[in-house]
Coordinates of C-alpha atoms and ligand atoms in Angstrom, one line a residue:
X1 CA 28.0 -158.1 98.2
X2 CA 30.5 -155.3 97.4
X3 CA 33.5 -155.1 99.8
X4 CA 33.5 -152.4 102.5
X5 CA 36.3 -150.0 101.8
X6 CA 38.1 -148.4 104.7
X7 CA 40.3 -145.3 105.1
X8 CA 42.7 -145.5 108.0
X9 CA 43.8 -142.3 109.8
X10 CA 46.9 -143.0 111.9
X11 CA 49.4 -145.8 111.6
X12 CA 50.7 -145.8 115.1
X13 CA 50.6 -148.7 117.6
X14 CA 46.9 -149.3 117.3
X15 CA 46.6 -148.3 113.6
X16 CA 49.3 -150.7 112.5
X17 CA 47.8 -153.5 114.6
X18 CA 44.3 -152.8 113.2
X19 CA 45.6 -153.1 109.6
X20 CA 47.3 -156.4 110.4
X21 CA 44.3 -157.9 112.2
X22 CA 42.1 -157.0 109.2
X23 CA 44.6 -158.6 106.8
X24 CA 45.5 -161.7 108.9
X25 CA 41.9 -162.5 110.0
X26 CA 40.3 -161.4 106.7
X27 CA 38.6 -164.7 105.9
X28 CA 37.1 -165.1 109.4
X29 CA 36.1 -161.4 109.4
X30 CA 34.3 -161.8 106.0
X31 CA 32.5 -164.8 107.3
X32 CA 31.2 -162.7 110.2
X33 CA 30.5 -159.5 108.3
X34 CA 29.0 -161.2 105.2
X35 CA 31.3 -159.2 103.0
X36 CA 35.0 -158.4 102.4
X37 CA 36.4 -155.6 104.4
X38 CA 39.6 -153.9 103.3
X39 CA 41.7 -150.8 104.0
X40 CA 42.4 -149.1 100.7
X41 CA 44.1 -145.9 101.9
X42 CA 45.9 -144.8 105.0
X43 CA 47.3 -141.5 106.3
X44 CA 50.4 -141.3 108.5
X45 CA 52.6 -138.4 109.5
X46 CA 55.6 -139.8 107.7
X47 CA 54.2 -141.7 104.6
X48 CA 57.8 -142.5 103.5
X49 CA 57.9 -145.0 106.5
X50 CA 55.4 -147.1 104.6
X51 CA 52.9 -149.6 106.1
X52 CA 54.0 -152.4 108.3
X53 CA 54.9 -155.6 106.5
X54 CA 52.0 -157.9 105.8
X55 CA 49.2 -155.2 105.6
X56 CA 48.6 -155.8 101.9
X57 CA 48.2 -153.2 99.2
X58 CA 47.3 -149.9 101.0
X59 CA 48.1 -146.6 99.4
X60 CA 49.7 -144.1 101.8
X61 CA 49.4 -140.3 102.1
X62 CA 50.6 -137.7 104.6
X63 CA 47.3 -135.9 104.4
X64 CA 44.4 -137.4 106.4
X65 CA 41.8 -135.1 104.7
X66 CA 42.7 -136.8 101.4
X67 CA 41.6 -140.1 102.9
X68 CA 38.4 -138.7 104.3
X69 CA 37.6 -137.1 100.9
X70 CA 38.4 -140.3 98.9
X71 CA 35.1 -141.1 97.3
X72 CA 35.9 -144.8 97.3
X73 CA 36.0 -144.9 101.1
X74 CA 32.8 -145.9 103.0
X75 CA 34.2 -146.0 106.5
X76 CA 36.8 -143.8 108.2
X77 CA 38.9 -145.3 111.0
X78 CA 40.2 -142.5 113.2
X79 CA 43.2 -143.6 115.2
X80 CA 45.1 -140.4 115.3
X81 CA 43.9 -139.5 118.8
X82 CA 43.7 -136.0 120.5
X83 CA 41.2 -133.3 119.9
X84 CA 42.4 -131.7 116.7
X85 CA 42.5 -132.4 113.8
X86 CA 40.5 -135.5 114.9
X87 CA 37.3 -133.5 115.5
X88 CA 37.5 -131.8 112.1
X89 CA 38.3 -135.0 110.3
X90 CA 35.4 -136.9 111.9
X91 CA 32.9 -134.1 111.3
X92 CA 34.0 -133.9 107.7
X93 CA 33.6 -137.7 107.2
X94 CA 30.1 -137.4 108.7
X95 CA 29.3 -134.5 106.4
X96 CA 30.4 -136.7 103.5
X97 CA 28.0 -139.4 104.6
X98 CA 30.7 -141.8 105.8
X99 CA 30.6 -144.0 108.9
X100 CA 33.3 -143.5 111.5
X101 CA 35.1 -145.9 113.9
X102 CA 37.3 -144.3 116.5
X103 CA 39.3 -145.2 119.6
X104 CA 39.5 -141.6 120.6
X105 CA 38.1 -141.2 124.1
X106 CA 39.2 -137.5 124.4
X107 CA 37.3 -136.7 121.2
X108 CA 34.1 -138.5 122.3
X109 CA 34.2 -137.2 125.8
X110 CA 34.6 -133.6 124.7
X111 CA 33.0 -133.4 121.3
X112 CA 30.7 -136.5 121.3
X113 CA 27.5 -134.5 121.7
X114 CA 28.2 -132.5 118.6
X115 CA 29.6 -135.5 116.7
X116 CA 26.6 -137.7 117.4
X117 CA 24.1 -134.9 116.6
X118 CA 25.8 -134.5 113.2
X119 CA 25.9 -138.3 112.7
X120 CA 22.2 -138.6 113.5
X121 CA 21.3 -135.9 111.1
X122 CA 23.3 -137.6 108.3
X123 CA 22.1 -141.1 109.2
X124 CA 25.7 -142.5 109.7
X125 CA 27.2 -144.5 112.5
X126 CA 30.0 -143.3 114.8
X127 CA 31.3 -146.2 116.9
X128 CA 33.8 -146.0 119.7
X129 CA 34.2 -149.4 121.6
X130 CA 38.0 -149.1 121.7
X131 CA 37.7 -145.7 123.5
X132 CA 36.9 -147.3 126.8
X133 CA 38.9 -150.1 128.5
X134 CA 40.8 -151.1 125.4
X135 CA 39.8 -154.6 124.2
X136 CA 36.9 -155.1 126.8
X137 CA 33.6 -154.9 125.0
X138 CA 32.2 -152.7 127.7
X139 CA 30.3 -150.2 125.5
X140 CA 28.5 -153.1 123.8
X141 CA 27.8 -154.8 127.1
X142 CA 26.2 -151.8 128.7
X143 CA 24.5 -150.4 125.6
X144 CA 23.1 -153.7 124.4
X145 CA 23.6 -156.5 126.9
X146 CA 22.2 -154.6 129.8
X147 CA 19.5 -152.7 127.9
X148 CA 16.7 -154.1 130.0
X149 CA 18.2 -152.9 133.2
X150 CA 18.2 -149.7 135.2
X151 CA 21.9 -149.2 135.9
X152 CA 22.5 -148.1 139.5
X153 CA 26.3 -147.6 139.5
X154 CA 29.4 -148.6 137.9
X155 CA 33.0 -148.6 139.0
X156 CA 36.0 -149.2 136.9
X157 CA 39.8 -149.5 136.7
X158 CA 39.9 -147.8 133.3
X159 CA 43.5 -146.7 132.9
X160 CA 45.9 -149.4 132.3
X161 CA 49.0 -147.3 132.8
X162 CA 47.9 -146.1 136.2
X163 CA 47.0 -149.6 137.3
X164 CA 50.3 -150.9 136.0
X165 CA 52.2 -148.2 138.0
X166 CA 50.2 -148.9 141.2
X167 CA 50.7 -152.6 140.9
X168 CA 54.4 -152.4 140.3
X169 CA 54.8 -150.0 143.2
X170 CA 53.0 -152.4 145.5
X171 CA 54.5 -155.7 144.3
X172 CA 58.0 -154.7 143.5
X173 CA 58.5 -151.4 145.4
X174 CA 59.5 -149.8 142.1
X175 CA 59.9 -146.1 141.5
X176 CA 56.9 -144.2 139.9
X177 CA 58.9 -142.7 137.1
X178 CA 60.7 -145.9 136.2
X179 CA 57.4 -147.8 135.8
X180 CA 55.9 -144.9 133.8
X181 CA 58.8 -145.1 131.4
X182 CA 58.2 -148.8 130.9
X183 CA 54.4 -148.2 130.3
X184 CA 55.4 -145.7 127.6
X185 CA 57.8 -148.1 126.0
X186 CA 55.1 -150.8 125.9
X187 CA 52.7 -148.4 124.2
X188 CA 50.2 -148.3 127.1
X189 CA 50.6 -144.6 128.0
X190 CA 49.0 -141.6 126.3
X191 CA 51.1 -139.4 124.0
X192 CA 50.9 -137.0 127.0
X193 CA 51.4 -139.3 130.0
X194 CA 50.1 -136.7 132.4
X195 CA 46.7 -137.8 131.0
X196 CA 47.3 -141.2 132.6
X197 CA 48.9 -140.0 135.8
X198 CA 46.5 -137.1 136.5
X199 CA 43.4 -139.2 135.8
X200 CA 42.3 -137.3 132.7
X201 CA 42.3 -140.4 130.5
X202 CA 40.2 -142.2 133.1
X203 CA 37.9 -139.2 133.3
X204 CA 37.3 -139.2 129.5
X205 CA 36.3 -142.9 129.8
X206 CA 34.1 -142.4 132.8
X207 CA 32.3 -139.6 131.1
X208 CA 31.5 -141.9 128.2
X209 CA 30.4 -144.8 130.4
X210 CA 28.2 -142.5 132.5
X211 CA 26.5 -141.2 129.5
X212 CA 25.6 -144.7 128.1
X213 CA 24.7 -146.0 131.5
X214 CA 22.3 -143.3 132.5
X215 CA 21.3 -141.6 129.3
X216 CA 22.8 -138.3 130.1
X217 CA 24.7 -135.9 127.8
X218 CA 28.5 -136.3 127.7
X219 CA 29.9 -133.8 130.3
X220 CA 33.6 -134.2 130.7
X221 CA 34.0 -131.0 132.7
X222 CA 31.6 -132.3 135.4
X223 CA 33.8 -135.3 136.2
X224 CA 35.7 -134.8 139.5
X225 CA 39.3 -135.9 138.7
X226 CA 42.2 -136.8 141.0
X227 CA 45.3 -138.7 139.8
X228 CA 47.7 -141.2 141.4
X229 CA 50.7 -139.0 141.9
X230 CA 49.9 -138.4 145.6
X231 CA 49.8 -142.1 146.5
X232 CA 52.7 -143.1 148.7
X233 CA 54.1 -146.6 149.5
X234 CA 53.1 -146.0 153.1
X235 CA 49.4 -145.8 152.2
X236 CA 49.7 -148.9 150.0
X237 CA 51.2 -150.8 153.0
X238 CA 48.7 -149.5 155.6
X239 CA 45.7 -150.1 153.3
X240 CA 47.0 -153.7 153.0
X241 CA 47.2 -154.1 156.8
X242 CA 43.5 -153.0 157.0
X243 CA 42.5 -155.5 154.3
X244 CA 42.3 -153.1 151.3
X245 CA 44.0 -152.4 148.0
X246 CA 44.4 -149.0 146.5
X247 CA 43.1 -148.7 143.0
X248 CA 42.6 -145.7 140.7
X249 CA 38.8 -146.0 140.2
X250 CA 36.2 -144.2 138.1
X251 CA 32.9 -144.2 139.8
X252 CA 29.5 -143.2 138.4
X253 CA 26.4 -143.5 140.6
X254 CA 22.8 -142.6 140.3
X255 CA 21.5 -141.1 143.5
X256 CA 18.2 -139.4 144.5
X257 CA 20.0 -136.0 144.4
X258 CA 21.8 -136.4 141.1
X259 CA 24.6 -138.3 139.4
X260 CA 28.1 -138.8 140.8
X261 CA 31.0 -138.9 138.3
X262 CA 34.4 -139.1 139.9
X263 CA 37.9 -140.5 139.3
X264 CA 40.3 -140.9 142.2
X265 CA 42.5 -143.3 144.1
X266 CA 40.2 -145.5 146.2
X267 CA 40.6 -148.2 148.9
X268 CA 38.7 -151.3 147.9
X269 CA 38.3 -154.4 150.1
X270 CA 40.9 -156.9 148.9
X271 CA 38.3 -159.7 148.8
X272 CA 36.5 -158.0 145.9
X273 CA 37.5 -159.4 142.5
X274 CA 38.1 -156.0 141.1
X275 CA 40.7 -155.3 143.8
X276 CA 42.7 -158.1 142.3
X277 CA 42.9 -156.6 138.8
X278 CA 46.6 -155.9 138.4
X279 CA 49.0 -154.6 135.8
X280 CA 47.7 -153.1 132.6
X281 CA 44.4 -155.0 133.0
X282 CA 41.2 -153.0 133.2
X283 CA 37.9 -154.1 134.8
X284 CA 34.4 -152.5 135.1
X285 CA 31.9 -153.5 137.7
X286 CA 28.3 -152.7 136.8
X287 CA 25.5 -152.8 139.3
X288 CA 22.2 -153.2 137.4
X289 CA 18.7 -153.7 139.0
X290 CA 17.9 -157.0 137.2
X291 CA 21.2 -158.6 136.6
X292 CA 22.8 -157.4 139.8
X293 CA 26.6 -157.0 139.7
X294 CA 28.5 -158.0 136.7
X295 CA 32.3 -157.6 136.1
X296 CA 34.0 -157.1 132.7
X297 CA 37.7 -157.8 132.7
X298 CA 40.5 -157.7 130.1
X299 CA 43.4 -155.9 128.6
X300 CA 42.8 -152.1 128.8
X301 CA 45.6 -150.9 126.6
X302 CA 48.1 -152.1 124.1
X303 CA 48.1 -152.6 120.3
X304 CA 46.3 -155.9 119.7
X305 CA 43.7 -155.6 122.5
X306 CA 42.7 -152.2 121.3
X307 CA 42.7 -153.3 117.6
X308 CA 40.4 -156.2 118.7
X309 CA 37.8 -153.6 119.7
X310 CA 38.4 -151.4 116.6
X311 CA 37.9 -154.4 114.3
X312 CA 34.8 -155.5 116.1
X313 CA 33.3 -152.0 115.6
X314 CA 34.3 -152.2 111.9
X315 CA 32.4 -155.5 111.5
X316 CA 29.4 -154.0 113.3
X317 CA 29.4 -151.0 110.9
X318 CA 29.8 -153.3 107.9
X319 CA 26.8 -155.4 109.0
X320 CA 24.6 -152.3 109.5
X321 CA 25.7 -150.2 106.5
X322 CA 22.6 -151.0 104.5
X323 CA 20.2 -150.9 107.4
X324 CA 17.7 -148.1 108.2
X325 CA 19.6 -145.5 110.3
X326 CA 16.5 -145.1 112.6
X327 CA 16.8 -148.8 113.6
X328 CA 20.5 -148.9 114.6
X329 CA 21.6 -149.0 118.2
X330 CA 21.7 -145.4 119.4
X331 CA 25.1 -143.9 119.8
X332 CA 24.7 -143.2 123.5
X333 CA 22.4 -146.2 124.2
X334 CA 19.3 -144.1 124.6
X335 CA 17.3 -142.6 121.7
X336 CA 18.7 -139.0 121.1
X337 CA 15.4 -137.3 122.2
X338 CA 15.5 -139.4 125.4
X339 CA 18.9 -138.1 126.7
X340 CA 18.1 -136.4 129.9
X341 CA 20.2 -133.7 131.6
X342 CA 20.1 -135.0 135.2
X343 CA 22.1 -132.8 137.6
X344 CA 25.7 -133.9 138.4
X345 CA 26.5 -133.8 142.1
X346 CA 29.5 -131.6 143.1
X347 CA 32.1 -133.7 144.9
X348 CA 31.3 -132.0 148.2
X349 CA 27.9 -133.6 148.1
X350 CA 29.1 -137.1 147.4
X351 CA 28.9 -139.7 150.2
X352 CA 31.8 -142.1 150.7
X353 CA 33.8 -143.6 153.5
X354 CA 37.4 -142.4 154.1
X355 CA 40.9 -143.5 155.0
X356 CA 42.9 -140.9 156.9
X357 CA 46.6 -140.9 157.7
X358 CA 48.2 -138.3 160.0
X359 CA 51.3 -137.7 162.1
X360 CA 50.6 -136.7 165.7
X361 CA 52.3 -136.1 169.0
X362 CA 52.5 -139.4 170.9
X363 CA 50.9 -138.3 174.2
X364 CA 47.6 -138.7 176.2
X365 CA 44.6 -136.8 175.0
X366 CA 45.6 -136.6 171.3
X367 CA 43.2 -139.2 170.1
X368 CA 40.4 -137.6 172.2
X369 CA 40.9 -134.3 170.4
X370 CA 40.8 -135.9 167.0
X371 CA 37.7 -138.0 167.7
X372 CA 35.9 -135.0 169.2
X373 CA 36.2 -133.2 165.9
X374 CA 35.0 -136.3 164.1
X375 CA 32.0 -136.4 166.5
X376 CA 31.2 -132.7 165.9
X377 CA 31.0 -133.5 162.2
X378 CA 28.8 -136.6 162.8
X379 CA 31.5 -138.8 161.4
X380 CA 31.5 -142.3 162.7
X381 CA 34.9 -144.1 163.0
X382 CA 35.1 -147.6 161.7
X383 CA 38.7 -148.5 162.6
X384 CA 41.8 -146.9 164.1
X385 CA 45.3 -148.1 163.7
X386 CA 48.2 -146.5 165.6
X387 CA 51.7 -147.3 164.5
X388 CA 54.2 -147.6 167.4
X389 CA 56.7 -144.8 167.1
X390 CA 60.3 -146.0 166.8
X391 CA 62.4 -145.7 170.0
X392 CA 63.2 -142.1 170.8
X393 CA 60.6 -140.7 168.4
X394 CA 57.8 -138.6 170.0
X395 CA 55.4 -138.7 167.1
X396 CA 53.1 -141.5 166.0
X397 CA 51.2 -142.2 162.8
X398 CA 47.4 -142.7 163.1
X399 CA 45.3 -144.3 160.4
X400 CA 41.5 -144.1 160.6
X401 CA 38.7 -145.6 158.5
X402 CA 35.4 -143.8 158.7
X403 CA 31.9 -144.7 157.8
X404 CA 30.2 -143.0 154.8
X405 CA 29.8 -139.3 155.2
X406 CA 29.1 -136.3 153.0
X407 CA 32.4 -135.1 151.6
X408 CA 31.9 -131.5 152.8
X409 CA 31.7 -132.7 156.4
X410 CA 34.9 -134.6 155.9
X411 CA 36.6 -131.6 154.4
X412 CA 35.6 -129.5 157.4
X413 CA 36.8 -132.2 159.8
X414 CA 40.2 -132.5 158.1
X415 CA 40.6 -128.7 158.2
X416 CA 39.9 -128.7 161.9
X417 CA 42.2 -131.7 162.6
X418 CA 45.0 -130.2 160.6
X419 CA 44.8 -127.0 162.7
X420 CA 45.4 -128.9 165.9
X421 CA 48.8 -128.2 167.5
X422 CA 49.3 -131.9 168.1
X423 CA 48.9 -132.8 164.4
X424 CA 52.0 -132.3 162.1
X425 CA 51.9 -132.1 158.3
X426 CA 49.0 -132.9 156.1
X427 CA 46.1 -135.1 156.9
X428 CA 46.2 -137.6 154.0
X429 CA 42.8 -138.7 152.7
X430 CA 41.8 -141.5 150.3
X431 CA 38.2 -142.4 149.6
X432 CA 37.0 -145.9 150.4
X433 CA 34.4 -147.8 148.3
X434 CA 33.0 -151.2 149.5
X435 CA 31.4 -151.9 146.1
X436 CA 29.0 -154.3 147.7
X437 CA 25.9 -153.4 145.9
X438 CA 24.4 -150.6 148.0
Ligands
HSE1 N1 46.7 -144.7 128.1 C1 45.5 -145.6 128.1 C2 45.7 -146.5 129.3 C3 45.5 -146.4 126.9 O1 46.8 -146.6 129.9 O2 44.7 -147.1 129.7 C4 44.1 -147.0 126.6 O3 43.1 -146.0 126.6

């Protein structure tokens, strides 16, 4: 069979590694794909820098549109990232009848509906395994491996940089900015690291996972997003005393009222496997009706792990290039005419448990005032911890764990507690997930 010819857009961390994997593992890849696969042209911002040593004979240009337009190229590998010009390049490749492999979660989360509709129309494939959880084959697992199941919920640590920062803060007491700089140097962080820290990168990925899990359109704007910047060492320590770890989690859940899509710091019981996923590693826990819970774990960022997913997608495309477009795995797991617009619940309607931390006057009756407000909002308290004030200090720290409650009720309770004269400063709140199957 004729070799499959690729055009590579972007020769950064992942692009360079993809070119090297294709070259170094070429024989094994051809045995799997049933044909040779080779990059014949690449685009990078500074073509004078050349390709990394060992990539073979690849012509270089500074113009990515030249690669997309190259009539020799069957498959375009988009590893530029960002919204523009990635969207324009991908839509142009589709228009020209080319298949696309991308690692671009921002592009898929925001423009995926438009891109997949165009690809459907042209009968080409757009694949995006590397967009979520780096090297973990989570898209393939949900889309194909769990295809016989009704997926109830999923919860994932899906930003390596955020997990790396939280882990280093907990284990080594390191400073937030210092760890972030290291994550950038290691190539884990996004070009704009606020995407990692503020949860936007995780929200892109959760939006994609929700769509393939539940057969709903991609709706990035509907994902409730909170980052990790507000997490203090104090909370990490108290969570530990209560038997929990704080993780930045993406949660998607199907309920009778609609679908929850939310990204936020979360207390997880430390005995759960996912609570022990540390450093740059990612993990996604999926609760499906027939399989029950299953956990997917691996490197969520970095050059080689991400290239591993990109190359697997390239092989998949090479295998299906001659097949009937109607019989390929649908882009979003469900047939395009079966994507259903189920309502997304606003965060105020979501039910979770909570961890609360507050600074209060250390005198009789204070706890009673606080618990009265909780009672008025029908919030049941699961545990209370009061930290002894140091000698001579008249204020104490109270930590509470509650049972599950609708978020709006918790917001009202927190407002009322914060207004009490005996409470000083903010009432800090972190959601709690037990991830035990219900
Ligand atoms: N910045 C991302 C992360 C890279 O830290 O997980 C992989 O998408």
